[in-house]
mmCIF file of C-alpha atoms in Angstrom:
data_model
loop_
_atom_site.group_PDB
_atom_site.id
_atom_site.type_symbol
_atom_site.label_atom_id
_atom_site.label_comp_id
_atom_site.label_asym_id
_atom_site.label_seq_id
_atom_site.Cartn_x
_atom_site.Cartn_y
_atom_site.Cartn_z
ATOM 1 C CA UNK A 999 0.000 0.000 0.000
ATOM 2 C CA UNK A 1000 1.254 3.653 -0.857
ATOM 3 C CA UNK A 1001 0.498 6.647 0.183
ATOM 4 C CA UNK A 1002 0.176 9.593 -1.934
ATOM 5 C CA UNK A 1003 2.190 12.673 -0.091
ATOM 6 C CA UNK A 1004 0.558 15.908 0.257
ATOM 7 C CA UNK A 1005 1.505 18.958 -2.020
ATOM 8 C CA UNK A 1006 2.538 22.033 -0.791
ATOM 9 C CA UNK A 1007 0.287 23.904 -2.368
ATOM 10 C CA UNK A 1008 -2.615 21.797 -1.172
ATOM 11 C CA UNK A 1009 -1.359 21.829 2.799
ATOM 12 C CA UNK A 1010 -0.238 25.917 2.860
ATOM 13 C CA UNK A 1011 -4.158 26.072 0.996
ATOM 14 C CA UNK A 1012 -5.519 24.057 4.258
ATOM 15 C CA UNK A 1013 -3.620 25.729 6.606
ATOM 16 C CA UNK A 1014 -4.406 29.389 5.914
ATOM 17 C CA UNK A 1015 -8.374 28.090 5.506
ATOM 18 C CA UNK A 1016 -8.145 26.630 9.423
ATOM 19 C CA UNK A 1017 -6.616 30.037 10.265
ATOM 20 C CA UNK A 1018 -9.412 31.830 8.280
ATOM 21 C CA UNK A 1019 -12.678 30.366 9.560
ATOM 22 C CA UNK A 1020 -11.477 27.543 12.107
ATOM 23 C CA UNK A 1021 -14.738 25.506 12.896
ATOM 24 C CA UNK A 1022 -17.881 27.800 11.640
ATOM 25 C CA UNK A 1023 -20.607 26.668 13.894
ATOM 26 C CA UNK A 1024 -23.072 27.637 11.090
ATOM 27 C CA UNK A 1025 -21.809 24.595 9.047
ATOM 28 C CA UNK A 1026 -21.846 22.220 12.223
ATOM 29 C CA UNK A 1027 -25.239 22.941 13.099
ATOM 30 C CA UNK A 1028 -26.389 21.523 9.946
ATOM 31 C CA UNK A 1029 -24.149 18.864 9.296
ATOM 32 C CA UNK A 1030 -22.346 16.476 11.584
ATOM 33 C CA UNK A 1031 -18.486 17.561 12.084
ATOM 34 C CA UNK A 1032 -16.201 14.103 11.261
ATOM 35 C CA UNK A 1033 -14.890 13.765 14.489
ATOM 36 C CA UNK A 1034 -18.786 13.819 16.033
ATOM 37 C CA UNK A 1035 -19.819 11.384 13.904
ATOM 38 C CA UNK A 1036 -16.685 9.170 14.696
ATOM 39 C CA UNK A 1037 -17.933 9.826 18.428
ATOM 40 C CA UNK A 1038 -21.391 8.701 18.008
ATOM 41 C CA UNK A 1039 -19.408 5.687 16.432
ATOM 42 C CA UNK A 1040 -17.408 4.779 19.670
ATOM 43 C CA UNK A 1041 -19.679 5.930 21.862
ATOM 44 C CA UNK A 1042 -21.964 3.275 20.553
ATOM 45 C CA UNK A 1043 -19.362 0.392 20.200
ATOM 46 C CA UNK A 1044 -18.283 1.245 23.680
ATOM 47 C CA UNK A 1045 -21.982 0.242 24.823
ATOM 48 C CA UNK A 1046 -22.446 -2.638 22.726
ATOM 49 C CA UNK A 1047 -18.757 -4.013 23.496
ATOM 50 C CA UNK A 1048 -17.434 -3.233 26.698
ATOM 51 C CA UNK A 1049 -18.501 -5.782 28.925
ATOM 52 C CA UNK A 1050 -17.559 -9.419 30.103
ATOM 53 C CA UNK A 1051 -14.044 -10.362 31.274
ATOM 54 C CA UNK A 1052 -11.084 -7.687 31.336
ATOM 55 C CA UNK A 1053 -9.667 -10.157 28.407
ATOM 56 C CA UNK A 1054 -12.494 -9.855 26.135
ATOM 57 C CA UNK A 1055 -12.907 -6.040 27.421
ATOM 58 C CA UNK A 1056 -9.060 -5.733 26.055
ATOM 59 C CA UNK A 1057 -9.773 -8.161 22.863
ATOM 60 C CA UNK A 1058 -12.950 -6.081 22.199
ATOM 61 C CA UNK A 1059 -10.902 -3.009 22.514
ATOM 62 C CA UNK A 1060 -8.301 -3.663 20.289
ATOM 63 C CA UNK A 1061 -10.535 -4.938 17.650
ATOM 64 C CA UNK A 1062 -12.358 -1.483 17.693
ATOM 65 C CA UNK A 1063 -8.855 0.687 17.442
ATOM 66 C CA UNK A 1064 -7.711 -1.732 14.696
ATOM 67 C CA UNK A 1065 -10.745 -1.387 12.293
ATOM 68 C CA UNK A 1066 -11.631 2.205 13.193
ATOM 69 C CA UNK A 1067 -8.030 2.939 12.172
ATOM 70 C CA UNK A 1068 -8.603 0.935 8.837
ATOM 71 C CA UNK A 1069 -11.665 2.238 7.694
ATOM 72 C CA UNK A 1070 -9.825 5.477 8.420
ATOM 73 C CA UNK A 1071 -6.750 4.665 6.201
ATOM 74 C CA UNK A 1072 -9.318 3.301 3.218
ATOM 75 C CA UNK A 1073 -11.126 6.477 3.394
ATOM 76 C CA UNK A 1074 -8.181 8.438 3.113
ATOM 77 C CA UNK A 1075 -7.219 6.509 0.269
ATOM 78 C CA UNK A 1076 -9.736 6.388 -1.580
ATOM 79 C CA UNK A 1077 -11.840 9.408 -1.267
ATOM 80 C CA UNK A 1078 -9.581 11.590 -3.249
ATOM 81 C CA UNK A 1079 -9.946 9.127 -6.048
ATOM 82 C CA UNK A 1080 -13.560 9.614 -5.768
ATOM 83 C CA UNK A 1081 -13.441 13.441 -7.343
ATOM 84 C CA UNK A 1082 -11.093 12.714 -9.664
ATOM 85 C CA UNK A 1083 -8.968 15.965 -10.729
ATOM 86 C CA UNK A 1084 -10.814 17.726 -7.836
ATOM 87 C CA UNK A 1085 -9.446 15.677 -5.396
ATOM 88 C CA UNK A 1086 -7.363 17.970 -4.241
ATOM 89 C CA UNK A 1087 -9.939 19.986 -3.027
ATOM 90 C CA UNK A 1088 -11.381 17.252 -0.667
ATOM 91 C CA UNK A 1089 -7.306 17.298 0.861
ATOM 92 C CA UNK A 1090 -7.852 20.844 1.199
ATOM 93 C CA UNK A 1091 -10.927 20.835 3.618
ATOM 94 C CA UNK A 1092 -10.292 17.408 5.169
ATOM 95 C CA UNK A 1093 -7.016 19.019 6.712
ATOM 96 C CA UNK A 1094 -8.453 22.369 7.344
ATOM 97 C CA UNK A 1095 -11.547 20.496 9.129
ATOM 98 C CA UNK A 1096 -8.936 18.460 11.022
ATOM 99 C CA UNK A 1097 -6.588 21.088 12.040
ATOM 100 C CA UNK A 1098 -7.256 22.660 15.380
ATOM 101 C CA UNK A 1099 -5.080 25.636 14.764
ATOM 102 C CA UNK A 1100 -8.149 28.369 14.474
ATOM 103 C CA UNK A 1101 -10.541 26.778 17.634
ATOM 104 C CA UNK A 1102 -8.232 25.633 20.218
ATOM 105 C CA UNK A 1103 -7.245 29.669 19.586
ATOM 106 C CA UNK A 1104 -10.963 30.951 19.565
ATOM 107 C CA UNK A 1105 -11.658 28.742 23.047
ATOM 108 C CA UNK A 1106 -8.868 29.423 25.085
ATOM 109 C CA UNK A 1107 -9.041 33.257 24.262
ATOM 110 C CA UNK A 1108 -12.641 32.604 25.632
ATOM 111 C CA UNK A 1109 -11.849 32.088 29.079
ATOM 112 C CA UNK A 1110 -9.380 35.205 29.433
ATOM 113 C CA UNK A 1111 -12.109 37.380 28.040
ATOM 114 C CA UNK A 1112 -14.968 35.309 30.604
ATOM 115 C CA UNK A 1113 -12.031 35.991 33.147
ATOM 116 C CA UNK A 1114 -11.671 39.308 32.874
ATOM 117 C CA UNK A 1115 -15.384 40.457 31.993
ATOM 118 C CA UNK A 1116 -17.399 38.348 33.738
ATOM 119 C CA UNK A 1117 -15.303 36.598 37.036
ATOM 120 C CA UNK A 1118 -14.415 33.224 38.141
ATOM 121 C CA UNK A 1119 -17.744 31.764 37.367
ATOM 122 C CA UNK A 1120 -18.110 32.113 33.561
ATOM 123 C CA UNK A 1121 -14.688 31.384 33.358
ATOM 124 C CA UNK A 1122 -14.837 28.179 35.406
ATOM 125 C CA UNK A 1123 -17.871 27.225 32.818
ATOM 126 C CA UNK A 1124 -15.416 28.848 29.862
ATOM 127 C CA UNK A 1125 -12.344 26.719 30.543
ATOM 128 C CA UNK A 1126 -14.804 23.644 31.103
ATOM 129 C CA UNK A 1127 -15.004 23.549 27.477
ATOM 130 C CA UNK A 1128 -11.888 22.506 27.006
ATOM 131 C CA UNK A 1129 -10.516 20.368 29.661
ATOM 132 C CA UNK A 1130 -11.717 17.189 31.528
ATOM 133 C CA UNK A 1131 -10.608 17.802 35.201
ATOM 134 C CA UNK A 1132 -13.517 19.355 38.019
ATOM 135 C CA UNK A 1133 -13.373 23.087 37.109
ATOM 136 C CA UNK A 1134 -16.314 23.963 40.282
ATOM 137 C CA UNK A 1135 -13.353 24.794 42.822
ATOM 138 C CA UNK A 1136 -11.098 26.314 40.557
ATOM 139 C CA UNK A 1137 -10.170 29.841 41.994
ATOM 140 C CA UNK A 1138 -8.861 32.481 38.885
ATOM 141 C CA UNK A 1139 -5.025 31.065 39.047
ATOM 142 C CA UNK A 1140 -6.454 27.418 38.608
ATOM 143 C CA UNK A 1141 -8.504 28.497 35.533
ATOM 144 C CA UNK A 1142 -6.163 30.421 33.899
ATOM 145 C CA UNK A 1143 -3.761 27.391 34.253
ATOM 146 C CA UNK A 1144 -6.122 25.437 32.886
ATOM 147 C CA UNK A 1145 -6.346 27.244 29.941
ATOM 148 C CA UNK A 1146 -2.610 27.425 29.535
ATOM 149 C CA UNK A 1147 -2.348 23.692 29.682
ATOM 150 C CA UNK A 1148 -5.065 22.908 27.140
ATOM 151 C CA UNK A 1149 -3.442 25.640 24.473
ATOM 152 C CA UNK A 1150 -0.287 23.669 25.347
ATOM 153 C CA UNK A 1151 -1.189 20.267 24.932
ATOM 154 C CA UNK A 1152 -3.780 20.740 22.144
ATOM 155 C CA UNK A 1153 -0.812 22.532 20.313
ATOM 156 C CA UNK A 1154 0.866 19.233 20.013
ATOM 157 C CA UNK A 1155 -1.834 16.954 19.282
ATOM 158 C CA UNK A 1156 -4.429 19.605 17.265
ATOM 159 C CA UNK A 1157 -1.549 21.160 15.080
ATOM 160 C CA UNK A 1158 1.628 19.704 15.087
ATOM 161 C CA UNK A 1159 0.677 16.062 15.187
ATOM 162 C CA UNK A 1160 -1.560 16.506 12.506
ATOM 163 C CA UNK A 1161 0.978 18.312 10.444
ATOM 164 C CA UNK A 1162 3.371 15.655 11.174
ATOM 165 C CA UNK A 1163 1.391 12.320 10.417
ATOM 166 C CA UNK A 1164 0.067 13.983 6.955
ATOM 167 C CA UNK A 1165 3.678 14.486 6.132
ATOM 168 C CA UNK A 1166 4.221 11.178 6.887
ATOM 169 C CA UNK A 1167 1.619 9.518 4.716
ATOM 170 C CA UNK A 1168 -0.747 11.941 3.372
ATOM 171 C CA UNK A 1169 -4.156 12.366 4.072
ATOM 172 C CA UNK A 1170 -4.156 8.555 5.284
ATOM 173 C CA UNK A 1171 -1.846 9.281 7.631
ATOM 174 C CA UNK A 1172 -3.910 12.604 9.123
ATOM 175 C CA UNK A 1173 -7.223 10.395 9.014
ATOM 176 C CA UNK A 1174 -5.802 7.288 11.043
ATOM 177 C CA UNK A 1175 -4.260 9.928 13.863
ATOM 178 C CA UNK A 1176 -7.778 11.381 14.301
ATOM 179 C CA UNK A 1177 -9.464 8.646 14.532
ATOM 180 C CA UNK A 1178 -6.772 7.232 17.087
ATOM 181 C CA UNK A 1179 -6.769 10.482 19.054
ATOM 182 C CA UNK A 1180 -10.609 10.280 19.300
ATOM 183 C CA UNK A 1181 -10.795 7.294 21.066
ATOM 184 C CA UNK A 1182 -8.097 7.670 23.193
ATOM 185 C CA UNK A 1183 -9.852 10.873 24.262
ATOM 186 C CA UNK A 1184 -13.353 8.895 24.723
ATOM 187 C CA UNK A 1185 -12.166 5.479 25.882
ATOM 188 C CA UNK A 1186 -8.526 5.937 27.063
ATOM 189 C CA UNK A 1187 -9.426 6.694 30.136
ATOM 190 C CA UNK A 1188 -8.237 4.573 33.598
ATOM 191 C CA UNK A 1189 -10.958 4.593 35.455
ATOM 192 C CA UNK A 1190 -12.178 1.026 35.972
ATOM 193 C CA UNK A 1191 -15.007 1.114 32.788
ATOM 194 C CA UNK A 1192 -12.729 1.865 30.264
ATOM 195 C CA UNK A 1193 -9.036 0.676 31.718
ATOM 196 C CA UNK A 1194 -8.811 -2.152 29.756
ATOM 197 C CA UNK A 1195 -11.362 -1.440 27.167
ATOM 198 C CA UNK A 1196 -9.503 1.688 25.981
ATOM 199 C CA UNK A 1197 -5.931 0.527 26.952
ATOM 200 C CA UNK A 1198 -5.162 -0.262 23.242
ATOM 201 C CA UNK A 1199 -6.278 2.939 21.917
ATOM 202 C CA UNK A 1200 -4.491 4.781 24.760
ATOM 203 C CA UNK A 1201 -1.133 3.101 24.199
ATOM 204 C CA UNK A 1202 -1.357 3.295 20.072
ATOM 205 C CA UNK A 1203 -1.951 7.040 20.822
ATOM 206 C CA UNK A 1204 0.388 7.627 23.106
ATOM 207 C CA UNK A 1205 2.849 6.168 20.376
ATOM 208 C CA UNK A 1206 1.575 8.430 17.417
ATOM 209 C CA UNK A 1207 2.225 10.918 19.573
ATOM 210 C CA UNK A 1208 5.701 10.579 20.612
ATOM 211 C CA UNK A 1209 7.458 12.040 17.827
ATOM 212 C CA UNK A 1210 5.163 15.324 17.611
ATOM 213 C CA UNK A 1211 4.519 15.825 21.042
ATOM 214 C CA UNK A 1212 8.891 16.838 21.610
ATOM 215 C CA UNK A 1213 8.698 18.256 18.114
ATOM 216 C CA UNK A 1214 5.880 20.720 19.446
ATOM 217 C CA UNK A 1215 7.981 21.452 22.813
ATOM 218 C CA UNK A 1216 10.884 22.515 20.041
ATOM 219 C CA UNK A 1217 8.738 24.426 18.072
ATOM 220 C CA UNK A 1218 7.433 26.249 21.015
ATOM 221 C CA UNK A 1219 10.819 27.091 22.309
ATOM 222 C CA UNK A 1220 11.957 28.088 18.879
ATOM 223 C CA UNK A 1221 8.798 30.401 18.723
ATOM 224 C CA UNK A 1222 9.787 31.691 21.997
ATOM 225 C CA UNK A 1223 12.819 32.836 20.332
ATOM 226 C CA UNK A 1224 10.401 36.139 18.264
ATOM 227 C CA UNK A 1225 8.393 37.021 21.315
ATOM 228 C CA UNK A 1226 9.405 39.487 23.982
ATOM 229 C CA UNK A 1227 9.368 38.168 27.405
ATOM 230 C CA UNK A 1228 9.433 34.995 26.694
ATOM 231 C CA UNK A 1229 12.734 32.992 27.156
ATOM 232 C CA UNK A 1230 13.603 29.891 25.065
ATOM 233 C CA UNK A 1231 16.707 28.698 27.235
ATOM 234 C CA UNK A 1232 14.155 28.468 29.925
ATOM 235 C CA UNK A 1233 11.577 26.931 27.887
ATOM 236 C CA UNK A 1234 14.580 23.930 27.232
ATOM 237 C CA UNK A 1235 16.140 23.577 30.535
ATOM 238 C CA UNK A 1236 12.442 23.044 31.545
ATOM 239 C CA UNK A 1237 11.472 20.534 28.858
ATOM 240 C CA UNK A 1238 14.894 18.880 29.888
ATOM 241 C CA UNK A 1239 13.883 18.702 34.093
ATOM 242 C CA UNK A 1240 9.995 18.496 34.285
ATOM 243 C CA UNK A 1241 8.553 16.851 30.806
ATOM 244 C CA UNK A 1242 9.588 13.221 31.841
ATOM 245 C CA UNK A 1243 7.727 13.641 35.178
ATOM 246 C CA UNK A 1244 4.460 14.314 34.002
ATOM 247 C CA UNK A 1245 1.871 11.806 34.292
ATOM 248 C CA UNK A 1246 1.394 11.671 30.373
ATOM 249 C CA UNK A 1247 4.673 10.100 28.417
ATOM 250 C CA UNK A 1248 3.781 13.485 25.484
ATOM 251 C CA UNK A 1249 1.628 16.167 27.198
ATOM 252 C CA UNK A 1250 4.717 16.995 29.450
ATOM 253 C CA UNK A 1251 7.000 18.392 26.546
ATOM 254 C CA UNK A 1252 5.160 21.323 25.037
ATOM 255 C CA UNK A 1253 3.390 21.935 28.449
ATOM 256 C CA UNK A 1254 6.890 22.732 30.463
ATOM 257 C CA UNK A 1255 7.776 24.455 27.176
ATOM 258 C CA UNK A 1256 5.252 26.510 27.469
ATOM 259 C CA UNK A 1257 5.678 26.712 31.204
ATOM 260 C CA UNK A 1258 9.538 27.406 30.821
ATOM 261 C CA UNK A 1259 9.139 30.216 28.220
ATOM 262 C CA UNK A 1260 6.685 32.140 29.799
ATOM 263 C CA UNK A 1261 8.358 32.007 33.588
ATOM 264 C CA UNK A 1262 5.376 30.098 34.928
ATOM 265 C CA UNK A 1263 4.269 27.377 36.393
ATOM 266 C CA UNK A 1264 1.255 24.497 35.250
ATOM 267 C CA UNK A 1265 -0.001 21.306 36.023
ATOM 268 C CA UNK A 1266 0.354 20.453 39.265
ATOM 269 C CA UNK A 1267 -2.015 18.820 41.340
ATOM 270 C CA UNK A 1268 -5.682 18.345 40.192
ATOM 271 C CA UNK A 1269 -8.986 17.150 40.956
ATOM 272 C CA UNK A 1270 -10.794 14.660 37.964
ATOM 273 C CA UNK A 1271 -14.239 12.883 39.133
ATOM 274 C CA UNK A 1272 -13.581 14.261 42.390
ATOM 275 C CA UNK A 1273 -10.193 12.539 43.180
ATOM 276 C CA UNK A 1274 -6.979 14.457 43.363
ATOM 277 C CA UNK A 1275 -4.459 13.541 40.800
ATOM 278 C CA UNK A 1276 -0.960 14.644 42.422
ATOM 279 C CA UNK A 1277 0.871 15.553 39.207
ATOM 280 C CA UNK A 1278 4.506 17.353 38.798
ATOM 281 C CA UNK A 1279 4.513 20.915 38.079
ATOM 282 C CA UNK A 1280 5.840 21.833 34.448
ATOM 283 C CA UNK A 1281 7.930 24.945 34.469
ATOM 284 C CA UNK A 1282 9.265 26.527 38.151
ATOM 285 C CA UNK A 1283 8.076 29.992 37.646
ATOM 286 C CA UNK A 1284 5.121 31.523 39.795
ATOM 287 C CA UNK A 1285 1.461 29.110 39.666
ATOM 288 C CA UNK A 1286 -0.610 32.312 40.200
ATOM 289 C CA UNK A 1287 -1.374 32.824 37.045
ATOM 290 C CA UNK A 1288 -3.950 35.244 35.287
ATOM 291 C CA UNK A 1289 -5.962 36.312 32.046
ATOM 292 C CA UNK A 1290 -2.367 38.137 30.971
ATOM 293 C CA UNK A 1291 -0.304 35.039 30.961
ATOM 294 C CA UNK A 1292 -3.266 33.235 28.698
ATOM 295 C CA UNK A 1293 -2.584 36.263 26.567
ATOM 296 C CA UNK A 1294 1.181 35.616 26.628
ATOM 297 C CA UNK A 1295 0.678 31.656 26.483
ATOM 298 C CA UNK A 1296 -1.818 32.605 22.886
ATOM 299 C CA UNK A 1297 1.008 34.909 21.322
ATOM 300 C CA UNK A 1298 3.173 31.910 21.763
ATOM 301 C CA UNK A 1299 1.022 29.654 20.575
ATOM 302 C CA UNK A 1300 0.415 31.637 17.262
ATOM 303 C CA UNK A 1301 3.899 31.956 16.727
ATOM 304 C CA UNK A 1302 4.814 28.592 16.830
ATOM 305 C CA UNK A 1303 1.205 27.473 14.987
ATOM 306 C CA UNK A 1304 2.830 29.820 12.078
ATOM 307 C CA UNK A 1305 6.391 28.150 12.608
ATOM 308 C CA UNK A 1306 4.766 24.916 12.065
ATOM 309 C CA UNK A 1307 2.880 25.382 9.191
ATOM 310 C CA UNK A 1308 5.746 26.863 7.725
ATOM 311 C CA UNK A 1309 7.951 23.951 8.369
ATOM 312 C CA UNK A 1310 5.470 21.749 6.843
ATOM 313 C CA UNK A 1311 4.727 23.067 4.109
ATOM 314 C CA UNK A 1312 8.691 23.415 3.015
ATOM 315 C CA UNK A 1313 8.687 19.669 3.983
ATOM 316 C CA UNK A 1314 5.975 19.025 1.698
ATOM 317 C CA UNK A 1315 7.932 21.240 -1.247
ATOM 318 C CA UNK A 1316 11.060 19.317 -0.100
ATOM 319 C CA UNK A 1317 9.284 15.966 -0.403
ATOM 320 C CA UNK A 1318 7.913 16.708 -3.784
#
């Protein structure tokens, strides 16, 4: 099986589209996004299949990441073919649907404006948009931590990973890393439903990520390197000491890049279905953070978004 690479025309097309209109909730109102649909998918498998012994939960789990991830490779194959010499267009809007670069950007901005206009309670509900720890007893610093994590982490697997896997094998490539990503995020979980159920998907992800996730931590420290106030000697030093210590083998990297660069601190302790998690901080600068260092943490994150997709796109010229 081959895989036909992306041009650089078609991915510097997709990339300036995310930027340009992100997710328009218009559209998604009236059709179901890709990624919903693929939810509805799971979310029914996971009812229908996870049950019975922790083997067959495990068996039954694998046998859901393994075809979801093949139907996602076929599709990515062969819907390009489907519109013949405008097949290029379908490349163009898959990526730019499955891009994060424009959203993650439009919600995290959300809870420094809830933040600072409307107080800790419409930014508690803000930031609960976008992460999956208890956000009731979050005071202002916790929030705007929050945030800062989220733009972190999502940075790695919403852009760069993305970026990286269509490189790697084209729109198949992009398609199966979704689809992967999805489930880890809906069935990857350890709590005793879904430990062994989800283990596969949570390990496969974990390895799609590998490679992107320290990429991202580079790319933010590079970034760091066109943004006053920001320090990318710090950002590495704290990659270097704190990354390996979080709880997640890939979320550590660009989060203590982030973390380093801006001279704060994130992660940390936390509460998810109302037991603590006691994770390492990332970064060893001040934790009471504030609407100002999301601003600071989105500057970054634009810069090294626009690093990215410039990277990628010369990979995709040098491929060609």
């Amino acid at each position: 099986m081959t895989f036909d690479t992306v041009s650089p025309a078609v991915l510097a097309a997709a990339l300036l589209l995310d930027w340009t209109i992100g997710d328009p909730r218009w559209l998604w109102r009236r059709v179901r996004h890709p990624v919903a649909l693929l939810g509805a998918v799971v979310d029914r498998a996971d009812g229908l299949f996870n049950r019975g012994s922790p083997g067959r939960r495990l068996a039954a789990g694998a046998a859901l990441c393994a075809g979801i991830a093949a139907a996602a490779a076929a599709t990515g194959l062969l819907l390009p073919r489907l519109f013949g010499t405008a097949g290029w267009i379908v490349e163009v809007l898959a990526i730019a649907v499955l891009l994060a670069q424009r959203d993650l950007l439009d919600h995290v901005r959300a809870v420094a404006t809830a933040l600072r206009r409307d107080g800790i309670g419409e930014g508690r509900r803000a930031v609960a948009r976008i992460v999956g720890r208890d956000t009731a007893t979050l005071d202002g610093h916790g929030v705007a931590r929050a945030a800062i994590e989220s733009c972190a982490e999502n940075y790695a697997d919403g852009v760069v990973a993305p970026l990286f896997w269509t490189l790697v094998a084209g729109l198949p490539g992009l398609l199966v890393y979704k689809a992967v990503n999805t489930l880890d995020s809906m069935i990857g979980h350890r709590d005793e439903r879904h430990r062994d159920f989800g283990r596969v998907s949570a390990r496969v992800d974990d390895l799609l990520n590998i490679v992107p996730a320290r990429l991202s931590g580079i790319l933010a420290a590079a970034a760091a390197t066109t943004m006053s106030g920001s320090d990318p000697l710090r950002a590495l030093r704290a990659m270097r000491r704190d990354a390996r210590r979080h709880r997640s083998p890939n979320a550590g990297w660009p989060e203590a890049a982030f973390a380093g660069a801006l001279g704060i601190a994130i992660a940390g302790p936390r509460r998810y279905g109302g037991a603590t998690v006691d994770d390492a901080w990332m970064g060893d600068g001040r934790s009471g953070c504030t609407a100002g260092d999301i601003d600071a943490a989105l500057a970054l994150y634009v810069r090294a978004c626009l690093l990215a997709g410039a990277l990628a796109v010369l990979a995709a010229w040098l491929a060609g």
